[in-house]
Each structure stands twice: as structure tokens, then as C-alpha cells.
Amino acid sequence: MENGEHLTTLTCPICQVSSSARCSNCLKVVYCGKEHQKQHRKLHKKECFPALIKSHATLGQHLAASRDIKGGEVIFHEEPLVLGPRSNLPEFHKICLGCCAQVSGSYSCAKCRWPLCGAQCENKPWHANFECQILSRNKVPPAKTQEEYLCITFLRGLLLKHIDPERWHQLLKFESHANSRNTVSLTLKQSQDAFKFITEKCGLKEFDKATVDFVYGIILVNGYGDSSTFAVKLYSKAGKLSHACIPNTRTRVLPNGLDVIAAVSIKSGQPLTQLYGRMLKGTHRRQELLQHVYYFTCSCSRCKDPTEFSTYFSALKCPSKKCSGGYLLPKNPLKLDGNPKWECDNCGFNTTSAKSVIPALGTILKETGMDDDSTLFTEYEIYMGDGSTVPDDETVALAQLQTVLEMREKLERLEGSLVHKNHYALLPLKTACIATCHSLLQKLGKFDQNMFHKVLQMYGMMTTEILNVINVFLPGVTSERGILLFHLSERIRLEIQNEMETKSGNKDIEKRLKELDSLQKECLKIMELESDEDSHKILVFEYLNGKNLASYMK
């Protein structure tokens, strides 16, 4: 599609005169002149972003680019239609109904007695104008179960009908997937519990079971989990981003909403896509999530390729003694039920997922102690040189060295006997090892030069291995790439620093300094797109500001 081809009308919205002068930002409307463009600006402002809603037999309603979009460009900012607690905290009763942050539980709303941070959240519109009046009027005590706590979010969605009809109309445009959801006993029970809470405890008899179930399904399927708080948020525009296992957008979570950013360049007419669930997992794990949570099967080119574009991201070592170097791959990657078959790409040996995949993953989880739902660089922060995390004496350094060597030994054993080196189940352990290596290398050179170079090589090798996979699955200006580029730059910086401290050569120094400069600049460019509250952005910027090239150019 060429730029502007999507336009359904070529007339000025003020005077209906034909024109070819389009809004330069979105290309979605035309104007007869600057005067009418200025008159229409207030109405057009909400819709002035470079994407439009389209319909498709498979994708349904989705957003597509209305012009060419550059990688790193903010496509639109959006505030949530609905936000509320998602209650995935063991102490669920300690989530503030105002900001959805974890609280001590010592402060309660003066009117409804439900937990809040303090007076500032007591007056937040999402609480004061919605459930507070109903909870206090009906004397509903604070929830005693997680399911009941989550009902606050569904209640807020239903109350839009009276409080904000425009937002209610936007909410009704989402798919609820009632037929698929209600075949699952757990989601059916949650919907029924929500109906009882809202109609019986809150006394809102006007909402019938179908309406409550409809809103429940919309929030359950389309809501965004906010990693900075214990909130679930529903967005009108962002909720229409299509799924893709190699997405072309990324999001930036902000206190007042969400930015959708182009991760790579997007051509006019292309669907805007995101990775649902943000799970960096192999095909069978992604399909489980998509089919059981979002109620569809993805059949993209990555999903249909057993090797996942030659990354072998889900591949197991062939167990046949007659095989030399082959890997088990799914015969039909999209098939989950009926214990699907896996076959070696070298010798043809075949088995089933129950016999090979499930036991292998169980062994990895047991060996590493990692959660199968872990995501890249969430549990393991970049170590700062502040003395609290960086080893400050030889004893601490050697203890940390032992940890690194044990991690590497586990990885080599698992890679040698069970899975391909790129297997997704190894990522949490690899990222933990990378972060620990970074901490250790800042001091190790003072105690053991030989081991310093071994750990440095290990650090660079693991970072490069993961980056090669991320470049395929999460390309462009993604936070995962930014963090890995940081570690890749640190591998060069630490090597140069060690050479200068030990006066051991400085070969190819200018070439390596140029490479270091290039990596740091790309890393900073990506991390600038993170929210100011993002811990990785703060650490990277503080760290690189103190480790700039000037110190090596003397």
C-alpha cells in the first residue's frame, strides 16, 4: 500500500471540499487549507497518530500503519480505559486501590475501609469516583480472597457505563471470547464469582450475568499487566495491536499510561504488532499461552518453522546413541494436544513430547532452580560499582568466582546432554551468569589474571549467544537488545581497562575504542526509550556516564 492509499475520503472535514493536502503526521485526513486544519485540530488531536483501524478475516480489528514509520518513533501515547488491581500478590489485601502499588496495610480509606497508600490515593478518581461510593454504601468489607479483590477491576469496567459513556462505548468494541473462555472451569468460576460480588455484595442488580461476563472476558483477555505495579490496564488503541512472534513495536510503561514505539521501521499499510504476554519462549510454550489465554493459534512463519529460523530455540539433543549431533524438533509445531511427535533432524529418530520435552524441561528447572516463566533480565540487575554488589576483597571475589564457575558447569552439562545452547529454558541462568560475571570482572583482575581472561571470554561468549537470538526475535530498539549491547560494550571496556592497569599491550586499541564507542551509543539510544523510572535505564545511564571513553584517551 502506498502512503495515503488507505484514505476513505479526500474532502476537508470542515467544508467537504476535495483536497490532496494531508495531515503530515498521520496522513489520515485532508484539508482545503491551513485555516480549516487549525479549526479541526482540537477534534483531530486524539486521532492524529500514524495508524488506523482496519478489519481482516483473521486478524479482526487491528491497527495498521497509515504512513511509513521509523524505528524508535513513538507511534502514540495512551491512557488506560480501565485500570485496577490484578491481585497476583500473595498478600493481595496489601494492594492500594488508588495506584495499585504494594502497601503496608496500615492505611485504609476513610469511607470504604479498603487499603490505600494514603490520603493522596484516597482522592484518586479511579477509586473515589468509582467503587468507593458503592463499597461504602453497601458496607462491603475488604476482600478476603484474591478473586474478590480482582473484582474491583471488573466493577470499574462496568461502572464506565454511567460514569463515562464514551469510554464504555470504546470498551464494548473489544472481543470477550465468551464461548472459548466458558469451556474452562476456572475462568467460568471466576466470572460467576464476579457476578455474585457485583450484584449481591455491591447491590448492582442492573448488570445481568451476560454483561458481567462480557466485561470480565474483555479485561481478562485484553488487559496489560503493569510490571511496575500490581495493576492490570485496558487500553483502547494498544489493545488493538495484533500479535506477532517477531513484533514490530514495543511499549514504554509510564505513570500516566503507555507509549507504543516502533521497534523497527514499519511500511505504510503493515499491521502494528506486539508479542502477547512478552514471553521469550519456544513455540510450544508460546502456543500454550496464546491458545489458553488469548484463545487463538498463531500460524506465523516462525511458529511453522521447527527450527524457529535456525535458532533451535526449542531443540532437544537427540537421545539416540546412533546419532551424532542431531536435534529433536517438533514434527508439527502448532499441535499441542495428543502428545505431539518430535523427530531428529539428523538420524530421523522420533519420540513424543511427553517422553522427551517435558522430562528435559523438568530436569533444567531442577538443575537451575529457575522459574519456567522467568523473562530476560528481570530478576538480575546490572551490577553497579558502588561497593555493595561489586566484590571489595579477594575473599568475596573468589566466592563469586565459584558461583560463576558452577553456573557455567551447569550450562555446559545441560547443553551437552539435553538441549541446544540457544534453548529458551537456559536463558534465565545465562542472564544470571552474565550479570554475575560483570560484577566479578571489575575486581578479579587484581587477584587472578588468568581467571580474569577466562571469565571475560565466558562473559562475551554468553552475551553474544543471547544477542544473536534476540536480534532474530526482538529486533530493533528493544530493551532486551539494549541491555545485551551494554554487556557487550562492557566486555571490551573491561578488557581495555585491565590492559591499562597491568600495562599488558593495548593492541588494536583504536579499533576497539571505536567499537566500544559504537556499542555504547547504540545502547544509550535504545535505553533512552525506556521510562525514566526503569531500573535498567537508570543503571545503564549512571554506569556509562562514569565509564566514558575520555578515561581511555589520555
Coordinates of C-alpha atoms in Angstrom, one line a residue:
M1 CA 0.0 0.0 0.0
E2 CA 1.4 3.4 -0.9
N3 CA 1.3 6.3 1.6
G4 CA -2.3 7.7 1.7
E5 CA -3.9 4.9 -0.3
H6 CA -5.9 3.9 2.8
L7 CA -7.9 7.2 2.8
T8 CA -11.6 6.7 2.5
T9 CA -12.3 10.3 1.9
L10 CA -10.4 13.1 0.2
T11 CA -12.6 16.0 1.4
C12 CA -11.9 18.6 4.1
P13 CA -13.8 17.7 7.3
I14 CA -14.8 21.3 7.8
C15 CA -16.2 22.3 4.4
Q16 CA -16.2 19.0 2.5
V17 CA -14.2 20.5 -0.4
S18 CA -12.0 18.0 -2.2
S19 CA -8.3 18.3 -1.5
S20 CA -5.0 16.5 -1.6
A21 CA -3.3 18.3 1.3
R22 CA -3.0 15.7 4.0
C23 CA -2.1 16.0 7.7
S24 CA 1.6 15.4 7.6
N25 CA 1.8 13.4 10.8
C26 CA -0.9 10.8 10.2
L27 CA -1.9 11.1 6.5
K28 CA -5.4 10.1 7.6
V29 CA -7.3 13.4 6.8
V30 CA -7.1 16.1 4.2
Y31 CA -7.7 19.9 4.4
C32 CA -8.6 22.6 2.0
G33 CA -6.1 25.0 3.7
K34 CA -4.4 25.9 7.0
E35 CA -7.4 27.7 8.4
H36 CA -9.7 24.7 8.4
Q37 CA -6.8 22.5 9.6
K38 CA -6.4 24.8 12.6
Q39 CA -10.2 24.7 13.2
H40 CA -10.2 20.9 13.2
R41 CA -7.1 20.5 15.3
K42 CA -8.9 20.0 18.6
L43 CA -11.1 17.2 17.2
H44 CA -8.3 15.6 15.2
K45 CA -5.7 15.6 18.0
K46 CA -6.9 12.4 19.6
E47 CA -6.7 10.5 16.3
C48 CA -3.6 12.2 14.9
F49 CA -1.2 9.2 15.1
P50 CA 0.3 7.3 12.2
A51 CA -2.1 4.2 12.3
L52 CA -5.7 3.4 11.6
I53 CA -8.1 0.7 12.5
K54 CA -8.6 -1.9 9.7
S55 CA -10.6 -5.2 9.6
H56 CA -9.3 -8.5 8.5
A57 CA -10.8 -12.0 8.3
T58 CA -8.1 -13.5 10.5
L59 CA -6.7 -10.5 12.5
G60 CA -10.1 -8.9 13.1
Q61 CA -10.0 -5.3 14.0
H62 CA -6.3 -4.2 14.2
L63 CA -4.1 -1.2 13.8
A64 CA -2.1 -0.7 10.6
A65 CA 0.5 2.0 9.7
S66 CA -1.0 4.9 7.9
R67 CA 2.4 6.0 6.7
D68 CA 6.0 4.8 6.8
I69 CA 7.2 4.8 10.4
K70 CA 10.8 4.9 11.5
G71 CA 12.3 2.6 14.1
G72 CA 12.3 4.3 17.5
E73 CA 9.4 6.6 16.6
V74 CA 6.7 7.0 19.3
I75 CA 3.5 6.0 17.4
F76 CA 1.1 7.1 20.1
H77 CA 0.6 7.7 23.8
E78 CA -2.5 6.4 25.5
E79 CA -4.0 6.5 29.0
P80 CA -5.9 3.4 30.1
L81 CA -9.7 2.9 29.7
V82 CA -9.7 0.8 32.8
L83 CA -7.1 0.1 35.5
G84 CA -7.3 -1.9 38.7
P85 CA -5.6 -4.4 40.9
R86 CA -4.6 -7.7 39.3
S87 CA -4.2 -9.4 42.8
N88 CA -1.2 -11.6 41.9
L89 CA 0.4 -10.8 45.2
P90 CA 0.2 -13.4 48.0
E91 CA -0.7 -10.6 50.3
F92 CA -3.4 -9.4 47.9
H93 CA -5.1 -7.3 50.5
K94 CA -2.0 -5.0 50.5
I95 CA -2.5 -3.5 47.1
C96 CA -3.5 0.2 47.0
L97 CA -6.8 0.7 45.2
G98 CA -5.5 4.1 44.1
C99 CA -2.2 3.4 42.4
C100 CA -2.1 -0.4 42.7
A101 CA 1.3 -0.4 44.4
Q102 CA 2.1 -2.7 47.3
V103 CA 1.4 -1.1 50.7
S104 CA 1.9 -1.9 54.3
G105 CA -1.8 -2.3 55.0
S106 CA -1.7 0.4 57.8
Y107 CA -3.8 2.9 55.9
S108 CA -7.5 2.5 54.9
C109 CA -9.9 4.6 53.0
A110 CA -12.0 6.7 55.5
K111 CA -15.2 5.9 53.6
C112 CA -15.0 2.3 52.4
R113 CA -12.2 1.0 54.6
W114 CA -10.3 -0.7 51.7
P115 CA -6.5 -0.4 51.6
L116 CA -4.7 2.6 50.2
C117 CA -1.3 4.2 50.2
G118 CA -2.5 7.3 52.0
A119 CA -4.7 10.4 51.6
Q120 CA -3.3 11.1 48.1
C121 CA -4.7 7.9 46.7
E122 CA -7.9 8.2 48.6
N123 CA -8.9 11.0 46.3
K124 CA -7.7 9.5 43.0
P125 CA -10.6 9.4 40.5
W126 CA -10.2 5.7 39.8
H127 CA -11.1 5.0 43.4
A128 CA -13.1 7.9 44.6
N129 CA -15.4 8.2 41.6
F130 CA -15.9 4.5 41.0
E131 CA -16.1 1.7 43.6
C132 CA -15.6 3.8 46.9
Q133 CA -19.1 5.1 46.9
I134 CA -20.7 1.7 46.2
L135 CA -18.5 -0.2 48.7
S136 CA -19.2 2.3 51.5
R137 CA -22.9 2.5 50.7
N138 CA -23.3 -1.3 50.8
K139 CA -20.8 -1.8 53.7
V140 CA -18.7 -4.2 51.6
P141 CA -15.7 -5.3 53.8
P142 CA -12.2 -5.5 52.2
A143 CA -11.8 -8.7 50.1
K144 CA -10.8 -11.9 51.7
T145 CA -9.8 -13.7 48.5
Q146 CA -7.7 -12.8 45.5
E147 CA -10.6 -13.4 43.2
E148 CA -12.8 -11.0 45.1
Y149 CA -10.0 -8.3 45.1
L150 CA -9.7 -8.6 41.3
C151 CA -13.5 -7.9 41.0
I152 CA -12.7 -4.3 41.7
T153 CA -11.2 -4.1 38.2
F154 CA -14.3 -5.6 36.6
L155 CA -16.5 -3.3 38.7
R156 CA -14.7 -0.3 37.4
G157 CA -15.2 -1.5 33.8
L158 CA -18.9 -1.9 34.4
L159 CA -19.3 1.5 36.0
L160 CA -18.0 3.2 32.9
K161 CA -21.5 2.7 31.5
H162 CA -22.7 5.5 33.8
I163 CA -19.6 7.5 34.7
D164 CA -18.0 7.7 31.2
P165 CA -20.3 6.6 28.4
E166 CA -17.6 7.4 25.7
R167 CA -15.1 5.0 27.4
W168 CA -17.9 2.4 27.8
H169 CA -18.5 2.6 24.1
Q170 CA -14.8 2.0 23.4
L171 CA -14.7 -0.9 25.8
L172 CA -17.6 -2.6 24.0
K173 CA -15.5 -2.8 20.8
F174 CA -13.2 -5.5 22.3
E175 CA -13.6 -9.2 21.9
S176 CA -14.7 -11.1 25.0
H177 CA -14.2 -14.7 23.7
A178 CA -17.1 -16.0 25.9
N179 CA -17.6 -19.2 24.0
S180 CA -13.9 -20.3 24.4
R181 CA -13.5 -19.0 28.0
N182 CA -16.6 -20.6 29.4
T183 CA -15.4 -24.1 28.4
V184 CA -12.6 -23.6 31.1
S185 CA -13.9 -24.3 34.6
L186 CA -11.5 -21.8 36.3
T187 CA -12.5 -18.8 34.1
L188 CA -16.1 -19.8 34.3
K189 CA -16.0 -19.9 38.1
Q190 CA -14.2 -16.5 38.2
S191 CA -16.8 -15.0 36.0
Q192 CA -19.6 -16.4 38.3
D193 CA -17.8 -15.1 41.4
A194 CA -17.5 -11.7 39.8
F195 CA -21.3 -11.7 39.1
K196 CA -22.1 -12.6 42.7
F197 CA -19.7 -9.9 44.1
I198 CA -21.1 -7.2 41.8
T199 CA -24.8 -8.0 42.1
E200 CA -25.1 -9.4 45.6
K201 CA -22.3 -7.7 47.7
C202 CA -22.3 -4.4 45.8
G203 CA -26.1 -4.4 45.1
L204 CA -25.8 -3.6 41.4
K205 CA -28.8 -5.6 40.1
E206 CA -28.9 -3.7 36.9
F207 CA -26.0 -5.8 35.4
D208 CA -27.0 -9.2 34.2
K209 CA -24.8 -12.2 34.1
A210 CA -24.0 -11.8 30.4
T211 CA -22.9 -8.2 30.8
V212 CA -20.6 -9.0 33.8
D213 CA -19.2 -12.0 31.9
F214 CA -18.6 -9.8 28.8
V215 CA -16.6 -7.2 30.8
Y216 CA -14.8 -9.9 32.7
G217 CA -13.7 -11.5 29.5
I218 CA -12.6 -8.2 27.9
I219 CA -10.3 -7.3 30.8
L220 CA -9.0 -10.9 31.2
V221 CA -8.0 -11.3 27.6
N222 CA -7.1 -7.8 26.6
G223 CA -5.7 -6.3 29.8
Y224 CA -2.0 -5.3 30.1
G225 CA -0.1 -6.4 33.3
D226 CA 1.9 -3.4 34.6
S227 CA 5.3 -4.7 35.8
S228 CA 5.9 -1.6 37.8
T229 CA 2.8 -2.1 40.0
F230 CA 0.2 -4.7 40.7
A231 CA -2.2 -3.3 38.2
V232 CA -4.0 -4.5 35.1
K233 CA -4.8 -1.9 32.4
L234 CA -7.0 -1.9 29.4
Y235 CA -6.1 0.3 26.5
S236 CA -8.3 1.3 23.6
K237 CA -5.7 1.6 20.9
A238 CA -2.9 -0.5 22.2
G239 CA -5.4 -3.3 22.8
K240 CA -5.9 -3.5 19.0
L241 CA -2.2 -4.3 18.3
S242 CA -2.0 -7.7 16.6
H243 CA 0.1 -10.5 17.9
A244 CA 3.3 -11.4 16.2
C245 CA 6.1 -13.8 17.4
I246 CA 8.5 -11.3 16.0
P247 CA 6.9 -8.0 16.8
N248 CA 7.5 -4.6 15.1
T249 CA 6.5 -2.5 18.1
R250 CA 7.5 -2.2 21.8
T251 CA 5.8 -0.4 24.7
R252 CA 7.0 2.0 27.3
V253 CA 5.1 2.0 30.6
L254 CA 4.6 5.4 32.1
P255 CA 2.9 6.5 35.3
N256 CA 0.1 8.0 33.3
G257 CA -0.3 5.4 30.6
L258 CA 1.6 3.7 27.8
D259 CA 3.7 4.7 24.8
V260 CA 3.7 2.4 21.7
I261 CA 7.1 2.7 19.9
A262 CA 8.2 1.3 16.6
A263 CA 10.9 -1.2 17.3
V264 CA 11.9 -1.4 13.6
S265 CA 10.9 0.5 10.5
I266 CA 7.3 -0.2 9.5
K267 CA 6.0 0.3 6.0
S268 CA 2.6 2.1 5.3
G269 CA -0.2 -0.5 5.4
Q270 CA 1.6 -3.0 7.6
P271 CA -0.1 -4.2 10.7
L272 CA 1.3 -2.9 14.0
T273 CA 2.2 -6.0 16.1
Q274 CA 3.3 -6.9 19.6
L275 CA 4.3 -10.1 21.4
Y276 CA 1.4 -11.1 23.6
G277 CA 2.5 -11.9 27.1
R278 CA 6.1 -10.8 26.5
M279 CA 7.2 -14.4 26.9
L280 CA 10.6 -15.1 25.3
K281 CA 9.8 -18.8 25.0
G282 CA 9.8 -21.6 22.4
T283 CA 6.9 -22.3 20.1
H284 CA 5.1 -24.9 22.2
R285 CA 5.2 -22.6 25.3
R286 CA 4.0 -19.6 23.2
Q287 CA 1.2 -21.6 21.7
E288 CA 0.1 -22.7 25.1
L289 CA -0.2 -19.1 26.2
L290 CA -1.9 -17.9 23.0
Q291 CA -4.4 -20.8 22.9
H292 CA -5.2 -21.0 26.6
V293 CA -5.2 -17.2 27.5
Y294 CA -5.8 -15.4 24.2
Y295 CA -7.9 -18.1 22.5
F296 CA -6.2 -18.3 19.1
T297 CA -3.5 -20.3 17.4
C298 CA -0.6 -18.4 15.8
S299 CA 0.5 -19.7 12.4
C300 CA 3.2 -17.2 11.6
S301 CA 6.4 -18.2 9.7
R302 CA 8.3 -18.5 13.0
C303 CA 5.7 -20.8 14.6
K304 CA 5.6 -23.0 11.5
D305 CA 9.3 -23.4 11.3
P306 CA 10.5 -26.2 13.7
T307 CA 14.0 -24.6 13.9
E308 CA 12.5 -21.1 14.6
F309 CA 14.6 -19.5 11.9
S310 CA 17.7 -21.7 12.6
T311 CA 17.9 -20.6 16.2
Y312 CA 16.9 -24.1 17.5
F313 CA 15.2 -22.2 20.3
S314 CA 13.2 -25.2 21.4
A315 CA 15.5 -28.0 20.2
L316 CA 16.5 -31.0 22.4
K317 CA 19.6 -33.2 21.9
C318 CA 18.8 -36.4 20.1
P319 CA 19.0 -39.2 22.7
S320 CA 19.7 -41.9 20.2
K321 CA 23.2 -43.5 20.7
K322 CA 23.4 -43.9 16.9
C323 CA 23.1 -40.2 16.3
S324 CA 25.9 -37.7 16.1
G325 CA 24.9 -34.1 16.8
G326 CA 21.3 -34.2 15.8
Y327 CA 18.4 -32.3 17.5
L328 CA 14.8 -33.3 18.2
L329 CA 12.4 -30.8 16.6
P330 CA 8.5 -30.8 16.6
K331 CA 7.0 -32.5 13.6
N332 CA 4.1 -30.1 13.8
P333 CA 5.0 -27.1 15.9
L334 CA 1.4 -25.8 16.1
K335 CA 0.0 -29.1 17.5
L336 CA -0.3 -29.2 21.3
D337 CA -2.9 -31.9 22.0
G338 CA -2.5 -35.6 21.6
N339 CA 1.1 -35.8 22.8
P340 CA 2.7 -34.4 19.6
K341 CA 5.7 -36.1 17.9
W342 CA 9.3 -34.8 17.8
E343 CA 11.9 -36.0 15.3
C344 CA 15.7 -35.8 15.0
D345 CA 16.9 -33.6 12.1
N346 CA 19.9 -35.8 11.6
C347 CA 19.0 -39.5 12.1
G348 CA 15.2 -39.5 11.9
F349 CA 14.7 -40.8 15.5
N350 CA 11.3 -39.8 16.7
T351 CA 9.6 -39.6 20.1
T352 CA 6.8 -37.7 21.8
S353 CA 6.7 -34.5 23.9
A354 CA 5.7 -36.5 27.0
K355 CA 8.7 -38.7 26.7
S356 CA 11.3 -36.1 25.8
V357 CA 10.2 -32.4 26.1
I358 CA 8.5 -32.5 29.5
P359 CA 11.2 -34.5 31.3
A360 CA 14.0 -32.4 29.8
L361 CA 12.4 -29.1 30.9
G362 CA 11.8 -30.6 34.3
T363 CA 15.5 -31.5 34.6
I364 CA 16.5 -28.0 33.6
L365 CA 14.2 -26.4 36.1
K366 CA 15.5 -28.7 38.9
E367 CA 19.2 -28.1 37.9
T368 CA 19.0 -24.3 37.6
G369 CA 16.3 -23.5 40.2
M370 CA 14.8 -21.1 37.7
D371 CA 11.1 -20.5 37.1
D372 CA 9.9 -21.5 33.7
D373 CA 8.0 -18.2 33.5
S374 CA 11.1 -16.1 34.0
T375 CA 11.8 -13.5 31.4
L376 CA 15.0 -12.0 30.2
F377 CA 16.8 -9.6 32.6
T378 CA 14.0 -9.1 35.1
E379 CA 15.4 -10.9 38.1
Y380 CA 19.0 -10.0 37.6
E381 CA 20.0 -6.3 37.7
I382 CA 23.2 -4.9 36.2
Y383 CA 25.7 -4.7 39.0
M384 CA 26.9 -1.2 39.9
G385 CA 30.3 -0.3 41.2
D386 CA 29.2 1.1 44.5
G387 CA 30.8 -1.4 46.8
S388 CA 27.5 -3.1 47.8
T389 CA 27.3 -5.6 44.9
V390 CA 30.9 -5.4 43.4
P391 CA 33.4 -7.6 45.3
D392 CA 35.6 -5.4 47.5
D393 CA 38.1 -8.0 48.6
E394 CA 39.7 -11.2 47.3
T395 CA 37.6 -13.5 49.5
V396 CA 34.3 -12.1 48.1
A397 CA 35.7 -12.2 44.6
L398 CA 36.7 -15.8 44.9
A399 CA 33.4 -16.8 46.3
Q400 CA 31.6 -15.1 43.4
L401 CA 34.0 -16.8 41.0
Q402 CA 33.0 -20.1 42.4
T403 CA 29.3 -19.2 41.7
V404 CA 30.1 -18.3 38.1
L405 CA 32.0 -21.5 37.5
E406 CA 29.2 -23.5 39.0
M407 CA 26.7 -21.7 36.7
R408 CA 28.9 -22.3 33.7
E409 CA 29.3 -26.0 34.6
K410 CA 25.6 -26.5 34.8
L411 CA 25.1 -24.8 31.4
E412 CA 27.7 -26.9 29.7
R413 CA 26.3 -30.1 31.2
L414 CA 22.7 -29.2 30.1
E415 CA 23.9 -28.1 26.6
G416 CA 25.9 -31.2 26.3
S417 CA 23.3 -33.7 27.3
L418 CA 19.8 -32.2 26.9
V419 CA 19.2 -29.1 24.8
H420 CA 20.7 -26.8 22.1
K421 CA 22.8 -24.0 23.5
N422 CA 20.1 -21.5 22.4
H423 CA 17.3 -23.3 24.2
Y424 CA 14.9 -20.8 25.8
A425 CA 14.9 -22.7 29.2
L426 CA 18.6 -21.8 29.7
L427 CA 18.1 -18.0 29.3
P428 CA 17.4 -17.2 32.9
L429 CA 20.5 -19.0 34.1
K430 CA 22.6 -17.4 31.3
T431 CA 21.4 -13.9 32.1
A432 CA 22.1 -14.5 35.8
C433 CA 25.6 -15.7 34.9
I434 CA 26.2 -12.7 32.6
A435 CA 25.2 -10.2 35.4
T436 CA 27.4 -12.1 37.9
C437 CA 30.4 -12.1 35.5
H438 CA 30.0 -8.3 35.1
S439 CA 30.2 -7.8 38.8
L440 CA 33.1 -10.2 39.3
L441 CA 35.3 -8.9 36.4
Q442 CA 35.5 -5.4 37.9
K443 CA 37.8 -6.8 40.7
L444 CA 39.0 -10.2 39.5
G445 CA 42.0 -8.8 37.5
K446 CA 43.6 -7.6 40.7
F447 CA 43.7 -11.1 42.1
D448 CA 44.0 -13.6 39.2
Q449 CA 44.8 -12.5 35.7
N450 CA 44.5 -16.0 34.2
M451 CA 41.0 -16.4 35.6
F452 CA 40.1 -12.8 34.6
H453 CA 40.6 -13.6 31.0
K454 CA 38.7 -16.9 31.2
V455 CA 35.7 -15.2 32.8
L456 CA 36.0 -12.3 30.3
Q457 CA 35.8 -14.8 27.4
M458 CA 32.8 -16.6 29.0
Y459 CA 31.1 -13.2 29.6
G460 CA 31.5 -12.1 26.0
M461 CA 30.5 -15.5 24.6
M462 CA 27.3 -15.9 26.5
T463 CA 26.3 -12.3 25.8
T464 CA 26.9 -12.8 22.0
E465 CA 25.0 -16.1 22.0
I466 CA 21.8 -14.5 23.5
L467 CA 22.2 -11.3 21.4
N468 CA 22.2 -13.4 18.2
V469 CA 18.8 -14.9 19.3
I470 CA 17.4 -11.6 20.4
N471 CA 18.4 -10.0 17.1
V472 CA 16.0 -12.5 15.4
F473 CA 13.1 -12.5 17.8
L474 CA 13.1 -9.0 19.3
P475 CA 14.9 -6.9 16.7
G476 CA 15.4 -3.1 16.7
V477 CA 15.2 -0.8 19.6
T478 CA 14.0 -3.3 22.2
S479 CA 15.1 -3.1 25.8
E480 CA 16.4 -6.7 25.7
R481 CA 18.8 -5.7 22.9
G482 CA 19.8 -2.5 24.8
I483 CA 20.8 -4.4 27.9
L484 CA 22.8 -7.0 25.9
L485 CA 24.6 -4.3 24.0
F486 CA 25.6 -2.8 27.3
H487 CA 27.1 -6.1 28.4
L488 CA 28.9 -6.4 25.0
S489 CA 30.4 -3.0 25.4
E490 CA 31.4 -3.8 29.0
R491 CA 33.3 -6.8 27.7
I492 CA 35.5 -4.5 25.6
R493 CA 35.8 -1.8 28.2
L494 CA 36.9 -4.2 31.0
E495 CA 39.5 -5.8 28.7
I496 CA 40.9 -2.4 27.8
Q497 CA 40.9 -1.3 31.4
N498 CA 42.7 -4.4 32.5
E499 CA 45.4 -3.9 29.9
M500 CA 46.0 -0.4 31.1
E501 CA 46.1 -1.4 34.7
T502 CA 48.5 -4.2 34.0
K503 CA 50.4 -2.4 31.2
S504 CA 50.0 -5.5 29.1
G505 CA 49.9 -4.4 25.5
N506 CA 47.0 -2.3 24.3
K507 CA 47.0 -4.0 20.8
D508 CA 44.4 -2.6 18.3
I509 CA 43.4 -0.1 20.9
E510 CA 42.0 2.5 18.5
K511 CA 39.9 -0.2 16.7
R512 CA 38.5 -1.5 20.0
L513 CA 37.8 2.0 21.2
K514 CA 35.8 2.8 18.1
E515 CA 33.8 -0.5 18.6
L516 CA 33.2 0.4 22.3
D517 CA 32.0 3.9 21.3
S518 CA 29.6 2.5 18.7
L519 CA 28.1 -0.1 21.1
Q520 CA 27.7 2.4 23.9
K521 CA 26.0 4.9 21.6
E522 CA 23.6 2.3 20.3
C523 CA 22.9 1.0 23.8
L524 CA 22.1 4.6 25.1
K525 CA 19.9 5.3 22.1
I526 CA 17.8 2.2 22.9
M527 CA 17.7 2.8 26.7
E528 CA 16.6 6.4 26.2
L529 CA 13.3 5.0 25.0
E530 CA 12.7 3.4 28.5
S531 CA 10.7 5.2 31.1
D532 CA 12.7 7.4 33.5
E533 CA 11.6 5.0 36.3
D534 CA 13.0 1.9 34.6
S535 CA 15.7 0.4 36.8
H536 CA 17.8 -0.8 33.8
K537 CA 17.8 2.6 32.2
I538 CA 18.9 4.3 35.4
L539 CA 21.7 1.8 35.9
V540 CA 23.0 1.9 32.3
F541 CA 23.0 5.7 32.2
E542 CA 24.7 6.1 35.6
Y543 CA 27.2 3.4 34.8
L544 CA 28.2 4.6 31.3
N545 CA 28.4 8.2 32.4
G546 CA 31.1 7.1 34.8
K547 CA 32.8 4.8 32.3
N548 CA 33.1 7.1 29.2
L549 CA 35.8 6.9 26.6
A550 CA 37.6 10.0 27.9
S551 CA 39.3 8.0 30.6
Y552 CA 40.9 5.8 27.9
M553 CA 42.0 8.5 25.6
K554 CA 44.6 10.1 27.9

